Short mmCIF file of C-alpha atoms and ligand atoms in Angstrom, two decimals:
data_model
loop_
_atom_site.label_atom_id
_atom_site.label_comp_id
_atom_site.label_asym_id
_atom_site.label_seq_id
_atom_site.Cartn_x
_atom_site.Cartn_y
_atom_site.Cartn_z
CA MET A 44 -20.89 67.58 -13.13
CA MET A 45 -19.52 67.84 -9.25
CA LYS A 46 -17.86 70.31 -7.13
CA ASN A 47 -14.10 71.14 -7.43
CA GLU A 48 -13.73 71.64 -3.79
CA GLU A 49 -10.18 72.88 -4.95
CA TYR A 50 -11.55 76.29 -5.33
CA ARG A 51 -14.03 76.45 -3.32
CA GLY A 52 -14.74 79.69 -1.50
CA VAL A 53 -17.23 79.99 1.57
CA SER A 54 -18.29 83.08 3.77
CA HIS A 55 -21.33 83.47 6.55
CA GLY A 56 -23.53 85.50 7.50
CA LYS A 57 -23.99 88.97 10.10
CA VAL A 58 -25.30 90.20 12.74
CA ILE A 59 -25.61 93.54 13.79
CA LEU A 60 -25.45 93.77 17.90
CA ILE A 61 -26.18 97.46 17.85
CA GLY A 62 -25.51 100.53 15.98
CA GLU A 63 -28.35 99.70 13.29
CA HIS A 64 -29.21 102.73 10.97
CA SER A 65 -27.16 104.91 13.33
CA VAL A 66 -24.32 103.78 11.31
CA VAL A 67 -25.58 106.05 8.62
CA TYR A 68 -24.35 108.12 10.15
CA ASP A 69 -21.01 108.26 10.63
CA GLN A 70 -21.75 106.52 14.25
CA PRO A 71 -20.18 103.41 15.14
CA ALA A 72 -22.03 99.78 14.41
CA ILE A 73 -20.42 96.58 16.54
CA VAL A 74 -21.40 93.12 13.84
CA LEU A 75 -20.52 89.28 14.63
CA PRO A 76 -20.48 86.97 12.48
CA LEU A 77 -22.44 84.11 12.16
CA ASN A 78 -21.98 81.06 11.52
CA GLU A 79 -24.21 78.90 11.40
CA ALA A 80 -25.99 80.31 8.48
CA ARG A 81 -23.09 79.40 5.33
CA MET A 82 -22.48 80.10 2.07
CA SER A 83 -20.31 78.47 -0.56
CA VAL A 84 -19.22 79.39 -3.63
CA TYR A 85 -17.89 76.44 -6.68
CA VAL A 86 -15.19 77.42 -9.03
CA GLN A 87 -15.71 74.60 -11.14
CA LEU A 88 -14.14 74.12 -14.70
CA ARG A 89 -15.49 74.14 -18.29
CA THR A 90 -13.39 73.49 -21.42
CA ASP A 91 -14.94 75.91 -23.18
CA ALA A 92 -14.52 80.17 -22.35
CA ASP A 93 -18.24 80.48 -21.33
CA LEU A 94 -19.03 82.05 -17.93
CA TYR A 95 -22.21 79.92 -15.87
CA ILE A 96 -23.92 80.14 -12.97
CA ASP A 97 -25.84 78.04 -10.97
CA CYS A 98 -27.75 79.62 -8.13
CA GLU A 99 -31.22 79.48 -6.44
CA TYR A 100 -32.52 81.98 -9.04
CA PHE A 101 -30.83 81.34 -12.38
CA CYS A 102 -29.13 78.48 -13.90
CA GLY A 103 -27.06 79.23 -17.34
CA PRO A 104 -24.71 81.43 -19.21
CA LEU A 105 -23.70 84.16 -16.59
CA ARG A 106 -24.35 87.52 -19.27
CA SER A 107 -27.99 86.35 -19.59
CA ALA A 108 -28.42 86.43 -15.97
CA PRO A 109 -31.98 88.03 -14.44
CA ASP A 110 -30.56 91.64 -13.20
CA MET A 111 -30.96 90.94 -9.82
CA LEU A 112 -27.79 89.40 -10.34
CA SER A 113 -26.12 91.94 -12.46
CA ASN A 114 -23.99 92.35 -9.47
CA ILE A 115 -22.13 89.37 -9.48
CA ARG A 116 -21.97 89.82 -13.11
CA VAL A 117 -19.80 92.98 -13.01
CA LEU A 118 -17.96 91.15 -9.81
CA VAL A 119 -16.89 87.99 -11.54
CA GLU A 120 -15.74 90.24 -14.84
CA ARG A 121 -13.60 92.48 -12.01
CA LEU A 122 -11.56 89.11 -11.25
CA ILE A 123 -11.57 87.76 -14.81
CA TYR A 124 -8.97 91.65 -15.33
CA ASP A 125 -7.13 92.42 -12.76
CA PHE A 126 -6.35 88.11 -12.17
CA SER A 127 -5.86 87.53 -15.96
CA LEU A 128 -8.09 84.78 -16.43
CA LYS A 129 -9.30 85.80 -19.41
CA ASN A 130 -10.17 82.23 -22.17
CA LYS A 131 -10.72 80.78 -18.95
CA GLY A 132 -14.64 79.46 -19.03
CA PHE A 133 -15.57 78.56 -15.89
CA ASN A 134 -19.10 77.90 -13.87
CA LEU A 135 -20.43 79.93 -11.05
CA VAL A 136 -21.76 77.68 -8.25
CA VAL A 137 -23.46 78.91 -5.66
CA ARG A 138 -24.99 77.11 -2.80
CA SER A 139 -26.62 78.87 0.31
CA THR A 140 -28.26 78.24 4.01
CA ILE A 141 -28.76 82.22 4.67
CA PRO A 142 -31.79 83.53 4.43
CA HIS A 143 -31.76 86.73 1.68
CA GLU A 144 -34.19 89.84 3.36
CA ARG A 145 -33.41 89.35 6.91
CA GLY A 146 -31.16 92.12 7.57
CA MET A 147 -28.06 88.83 7.48
CA GLY A 148 -26.04 89.88 4.79
CA SER A 149 -26.55 87.15 2.10
CA SER A 150 -25.42 89.53 -0.96
CA ALA A 151 -23.09 90.63 0.75
CA ALA A 152 -21.45 86.69 1.57
CA VAL A 153 -22.24 86.02 -1.88
CA ALA A 154 -19.58 88.59 -2.83
CA VAL A 155 -16.76 87.69 -0.38
CA ALA A 156 -17.26 83.69 -1.55
CA THR A 157 -17.29 84.60 -4.74
CA VAL A 158 -13.85 86.41 -4.93
CA ARG A 159 -12.47 84.24 -2.87
CA ALA A 160 -13.61 80.41 -4.96
CA VAL A 161 -11.87 82.47 -7.93
CA ALA A 162 -9.26 83.92 -6.07
CA LYS A 163 -8.37 80.65 -5.20
CA PHE A 164 -8.32 79.55 -9.18
CA ALA A 165 -6.46 81.98 -10.08
CA GLY A 166 -4.13 81.10 -7.48
CA ARG A 167 -4.14 84.98 -5.57
CA ALA A 168 -3.70 85.39 -1.55
CA LEU A 169 -5.73 88.54 -1.09
CA SER A 170 -5.74 90.34 2.02
CA PHE A 171 -8.77 91.24 4.61
CA LYS A 172 -8.41 94.79 2.10
CA GLU A 173 -9.00 93.11 -0.83
CA GLU A 174 -11.61 91.23 -0.12
CA PHE A 175 -13.63 93.99 1.33
CA GLU A 176 -13.35 96.32 -1.94
CA TYR A 177 -13.94 93.68 -4.49
CA SER A 178 -16.87 92.39 -2.15
CA GLN A 179 -18.23 96.05 -2.24
CA VAL A 180 -17.87 96.15 -6.30
CA ALA A 181 -21.01 93.94 -6.25
CA GLU A 182 -22.21 95.47 -2.77
CA ASN A 183 -22.32 98.96 -4.70
CA ILE A 184 -25.20 96.83 -7.80
CA ALA A 185 -27.08 95.59 -5.21
CA HIS A 186 -27.94 98.58 -2.64
CA SER A 187 -26.60 100.82 -4.59
CA THR A 188 -24.60 102.77 -1.84
CA ALA A 189 -23.83 100.24 0.42
CA SER A 190 -22.23 101.44 4.00
CA GLY A 191 -19.50 98.69 3.90
CA LEU A 192 -21.16 96.88 7.43
CA ASP A 193 -22.65 93.82 5.49
CA SER A 194 -18.92 93.41 2.96
CA ALA A 195 -17.05 93.90 6.57
CA ALA A 196 -18.45 91.53 8.56
CA VAL A 197 -19.17 88.50 6.26
CA ALA A 198 -15.02 88.19 5.29
CA SER A 199 -14.23 89.01 8.26
CA ASP A 200 -14.80 85.61 11.56
CA SER A 201 -14.25 87.40 14.59
CA ALA A 202 -16.56 90.70 15.89
CA VAL A 203 -15.78 94.59 13.30
CA TRP A 204 -15.92 97.49 15.32
CA PHE A 205 -17.22 99.72 11.94
CA GLN A 206 -17.40 103.32 11.93
CA HIS A 207 -18.11 104.80 7.99
CA GLY A 208 -14.62 106.93 7.14
CA ALA A 209 -12.60 104.66 10.02
CA GLU A 210 -9.96 101.31 9.38
CA ILE A 211 -12.06 99.00 9.80
CA SER A 212 -11.24 96.94 13.33
CA THR A 213 -12.12 94.00 14.71
CA PHE A 214 -11.67 93.21 18.87
CA ALA A 215 -11.23 90.41 21.11
CA PHE A 216 -13.43 88.91 24.33
CA ASP A 217 -14.29 86.26 25.96
CA THR A 218 -17.93 85.32 27.68
CA ASP A 219 -20.01 82.76 28.42
CA ALA A 220 -23.31 84.44 27.80
CA VAL A 221 -25.25 84.07 23.57
CA LEU A 222 -27.12 85.80 21.55
CA VAL A 223 -30.34 84.42 19.97
CA VAL A 224 -30.64 85.79 16.67
CA ALA A 225 -34.74 84.71 15.65
CA ASP A 226 -36.44 85.43 12.40
CA THR A 227 -40.25 86.81 13.05
CA GLY A 228 -40.55 85.60 9.57
CA VAL A 229 -41.60 89.46 8.16
CA THR A 230 -39.77 90.62 5.41
CA GLY A 231 -38.63 93.84 6.51
CA SER A 232 -37.73 96.71 3.68
CA THR A 233 -34.11 97.38 4.80
CA ARG A 234 -34.27 100.69 2.19
CA GLU A 235 -37.40 102.10 3.16
CA ALA A 236 -36.05 101.98 6.34
CA VAL A 237 -33.69 103.59 5.98
CA SER A 238 -34.62 106.72 4.24
CA ASP A 239 -38.22 106.77 6.70
CA VAL A 240 -35.33 107.88 9.15
CA ARG A 241 -33.76 110.42 6.73
CA ALA A 242 -37.41 111.61 6.88
CA LEU A 243 -38.00 111.61 10.21
CA LEU A 244 -34.38 113.76 10.93
CA LYS A 245 -35.58 116.14 8.04
CA SER A 246 -39.20 116.71 9.22
CA TYR A 247 -41.70 118.84 11.62
CA GLY A 248 -39.55 121.37 12.38
CA PRO A 249 -36.00 122.33 14.85
CA ASN A 250 -37.18 120.69 17.69
CA VAL A 251 -38.41 116.97 16.72
CA SER A 252 -35.29 116.63 14.02
CA CYS A 253 -33.41 117.91 17.06
CA GLU A 254 -34.18 115.09 19.37
CA THR A 255 -33.87 112.53 16.30
CA TRP A 256 -30.24 113.81 15.45
CA SER A 257 -29.64 113.01 19.30
CA SER A 258 -31.11 109.43 18.87
CA ILE A 259 -29.13 108.91 16.33
CA HIS A 260 -26.12 109.52 18.79
CA ARG A 261 -26.72 108.78 21.12
CA LEU A 262 -26.91 104.97 19.27
CA GLY A 263 -23.76 105.85 18.63
CA GLN A 264 -21.99 106.49 22.39
CA LEU A 265 -24.17 102.97 23.18
CA SER A 266 -22.22 101.01 20.61
CA PHE A 267 -19.12 102.77 22.30
CA GLU A 268 -20.57 101.50 26.13
CA SER A 269 -21.64 97.44 24.81
CA ALA A 270 -17.30 97.12 23.62
CA ASP A 271 -16.68 98.51 26.86
CA ALA A 272 -19.33 96.08 28.81
CA LEU A 273 -17.68 93.03 25.25
CA ARG A 274 -14.40 93.10 27.55
CA ALA A 275 -15.74 93.71 30.35
CA ASN A 276 -17.65 90.61 30.22
CA SER A 277 -20.48 92.91 31.91
CA MET A 278 -23.33 90.94 30.17
CA ARG A 279 -25.79 92.79 32.81
CA ALA A 280 -24.71 96.21 31.01
CA LEU A 281 -24.67 95.34 27.48
CA GLY A 282 -28.27 94.50 28.36
CA GLU A 283 -29.29 97.21 29.45
CA SER A 284 -27.40 99.51 26.39
CA MET A 285 -29.03 97.02 23.86
CA ASN A 286 -32.36 97.88 25.36
CA GLU A 287 -31.91 101.34 25.61
CA ALA A 288 -31.10 101.02 21.68
CA GLN A 289 -34.59 99.02 21.42
CA ARG A 290 -36.06 101.63 22.82
CA ILE A 291 -34.67 104.61 20.09
CA LEU A 292 -35.08 102.19 16.63
CA SER A 293 -39.18 102.47 18.27
CA SER A 294 -39.21 105.94 18.20
CA LEU A 295 -37.73 106.13 15.46
CA ARG A 296 -40.33 103.62 13.82
CA VAL A 297 -38.57 101.10 12.75
CA SER A 298 -39.75 98.07 14.95
CA HIS A 299 -42.62 96.49 13.68
CA ALA A 300 -45.53 94.38 16.19
CA SER A 301 -43.72 90.89 14.36
CA LEU A 302 -40.20 91.57 16.61
CA ASP A 303 -41.72 93.67 18.71
CA ARG A 304 -43.41 89.93 19.89
CA CYS A 305 -40.63 88.53 20.39
CA ILE A 306 -38.91 90.93 21.99
CA ALA A 307 -41.85 90.76 25.16
CA ALA A 308 -40.96 86.74 24.72
CA ALA A 309 -37.64 87.80 24.88
CA HIS A 310 -37.72 89.16 28.17
CA VAL A 311 -40.21 87.31 30.48
CA ALA A 312 -37.50 84.33 29.49
CA GLY A 313 -34.97 86.02 31.41
CA ALA A 314 -33.42 88.16 28.25
CA LEU A 315 -30.87 89.82 29.33
CA GLY A 316 -30.90 92.49 26.63
CA ALA A 317 -33.23 92.85 23.20
CA LYS A 318 -33.38 94.07 20.41
CA LEU A 319 -34.09 94.23 16.43
CA THR A 320 -30.85 93.72 14.50
CA GLY A 321 -30.62 95.28 11.11
CA GLY A 322 -32.88 97.26 9.28
CA GLY A 323 -35.89 96.76 10.74
CA ARG A 324 -39.77 96.38 9.91
CA GLY A 325 -39.87 92.75 10.36
CA GLY A 326 -36.27 91.07 9.84
CA CYS A 327 -35.17 89.96 13.04
CA MET A 328 -34.54 90.10 16.52
CA ILE A 329 -31.85 89.62 18.92
CA ALA A 330 -32.11 88.67 22.90
CA LEU A 331 -29.15 88.39 25.65
CA ALA A 332 -28.33 85.06 27.29
CA GLN A 333 -26.19 84.95 29.66
CA SER A 334 -25.24 81.38 29.54
CA SER A 335 -26.68 78.59 27.27
CA SER A 336 -28.68 76.90 28.41
CA ARG A 337 -30.57 80.13 28.98
CA ALA A 338 -30.41 80.41 25.75
CA GLU A 339 -32.47 77.46 25.07
CA ARG A 340 -35.35 78.62 27.14
CA ILE A 341 -35.19 82.07 25.43
CA ARG A 342 -35.51 80.15 21.56
CA ALA A 343 -37.82 77.71 22.44
CA ALA A 344 -40.19 81.36 24.33
CA LEU A 345 -39.12 83.03 20.07
CA THR A 346 -40.37 80.03 18.74
CA GLN A 347 -43.45 79.66 20.96
CA ALA A 348 -43.64 84.10 19.89
CA GLY A 349 -43.83 83.09 16.36
CA ALA A 350 -40.22 83.07 15.23
CA ILE A 351 -39.36 80.80 12.25
CA ARG A 352 -36.26 80.15 12.70
CA THR A 353 -33.94 80.69 15.12
CA TRP A 354 -29.60 81.20 15.07
CA LEU A 355 -27.25 80.62 18.04
CA VAL A 356 -24.31 82.72 18.14
CA PRO A 357 -21.90 82.53 21.84
CA LEU A 358 -20.32 85.75 22.51
CA GLN A 359 -17.29 85.01 21.53
CA SER A 360 -14.77 87.10 19.23
CA LYS A 361 -10.58 86.26 18.79
CA GLY A 362 -9.82 89.69 16.81
CA ILE A 363 -7.44 88.99 14.52
CA HIS A 364 -6.91 92.05 11.98
O1 PMV B 410 -30.64 95.15 7.09
P1 PMV B 410 -29.21 95.06 7.18
O2 PMV B 410 -28.81 94.04 7.62
O3 PMV B 410 -28.30 94.77 5.58
O4 PMV B 410 -29.04 96.01 7.47
C1 PMV B 410 -28.58 97.59 7.86
C2 PMV B 410 -28.32 97.98 8.64
C3 PMV B 410 -28.84 99.98 8.43
O5 PMV B 410 -28.00 100.13 9.43
C4 PMV B 410 -30.22 100.11 8.87
C5 PMV B 410 -27.96 99.98 6.61
C6 PMV B 410 -26.36 100.52 6.78
O6 PMV B 410 -27.04 100.91 5.30
O7 PMV B 410 -25.64 100.59 7.67
#
């Protein structure tokens, strides 16, 4: 069956610049779109009233899809109800270049692309806020209590300033710097890392936990300092904030030998700063390069250090909502 471009919804991956883990404790975080990693969802009309899905994990009736797709099933049921699409059968075709379980927001990206495709099919124009809220219907099933960071980031084409309980905003900056993103190839469990940080905050009596709380607060301050550095095009300051954040994340025990190896290689290749991104314990890291040519050099060094994939993210943002 042909893919129908008319009812295509797209989104992209995301990368956390700064603020992972502390964002769980209401501190701010900065997230960037990862446009090189794409998600497309197509709605193909059917002549009957059945719903089908065709994705990497399963191809068949949506109602018989495995539990891991219940987030998408519940989201589609909600969209059908809200958009009055009852009795209109369709096939949902999901195509992605976003790797799974690497902290790149693939589950939120499929949710946002699905919302966009079904909204197009229904002839509805949705606001950023509506796309975000629908995506959270799926994300709350996939991750039980999702902070919303991923949904906001994959629904936005600009850098996002995210703080739980506050209005989600984007902001603008224009630099020549490039972020090199590298996948260590090691699967890290965000859920486990988050729960271990929580245990650390409660453990070892008042002194250790007090130190851990100040680490969380310092990570929050580093997000403010990074935003200032981005606006002022001060890449050295941004690199220093990233390095300090990595030292703190290491002390919170969410780094990993594979990340440490890549971070060290990035420094030797001339990165202004380098840190893990996302939940840690494997997954991805980022390195700040002052120019595209330096980014290529760092990229080569990261591949040499064992990274299985790399992406380049120019540090520019329009700031649209
Ligand atoms: O691993 P990711 O990219 O899904 O990022 C997790 C970010 C955390 O702050 C560690 C958790 C969260 O829910 O915000």
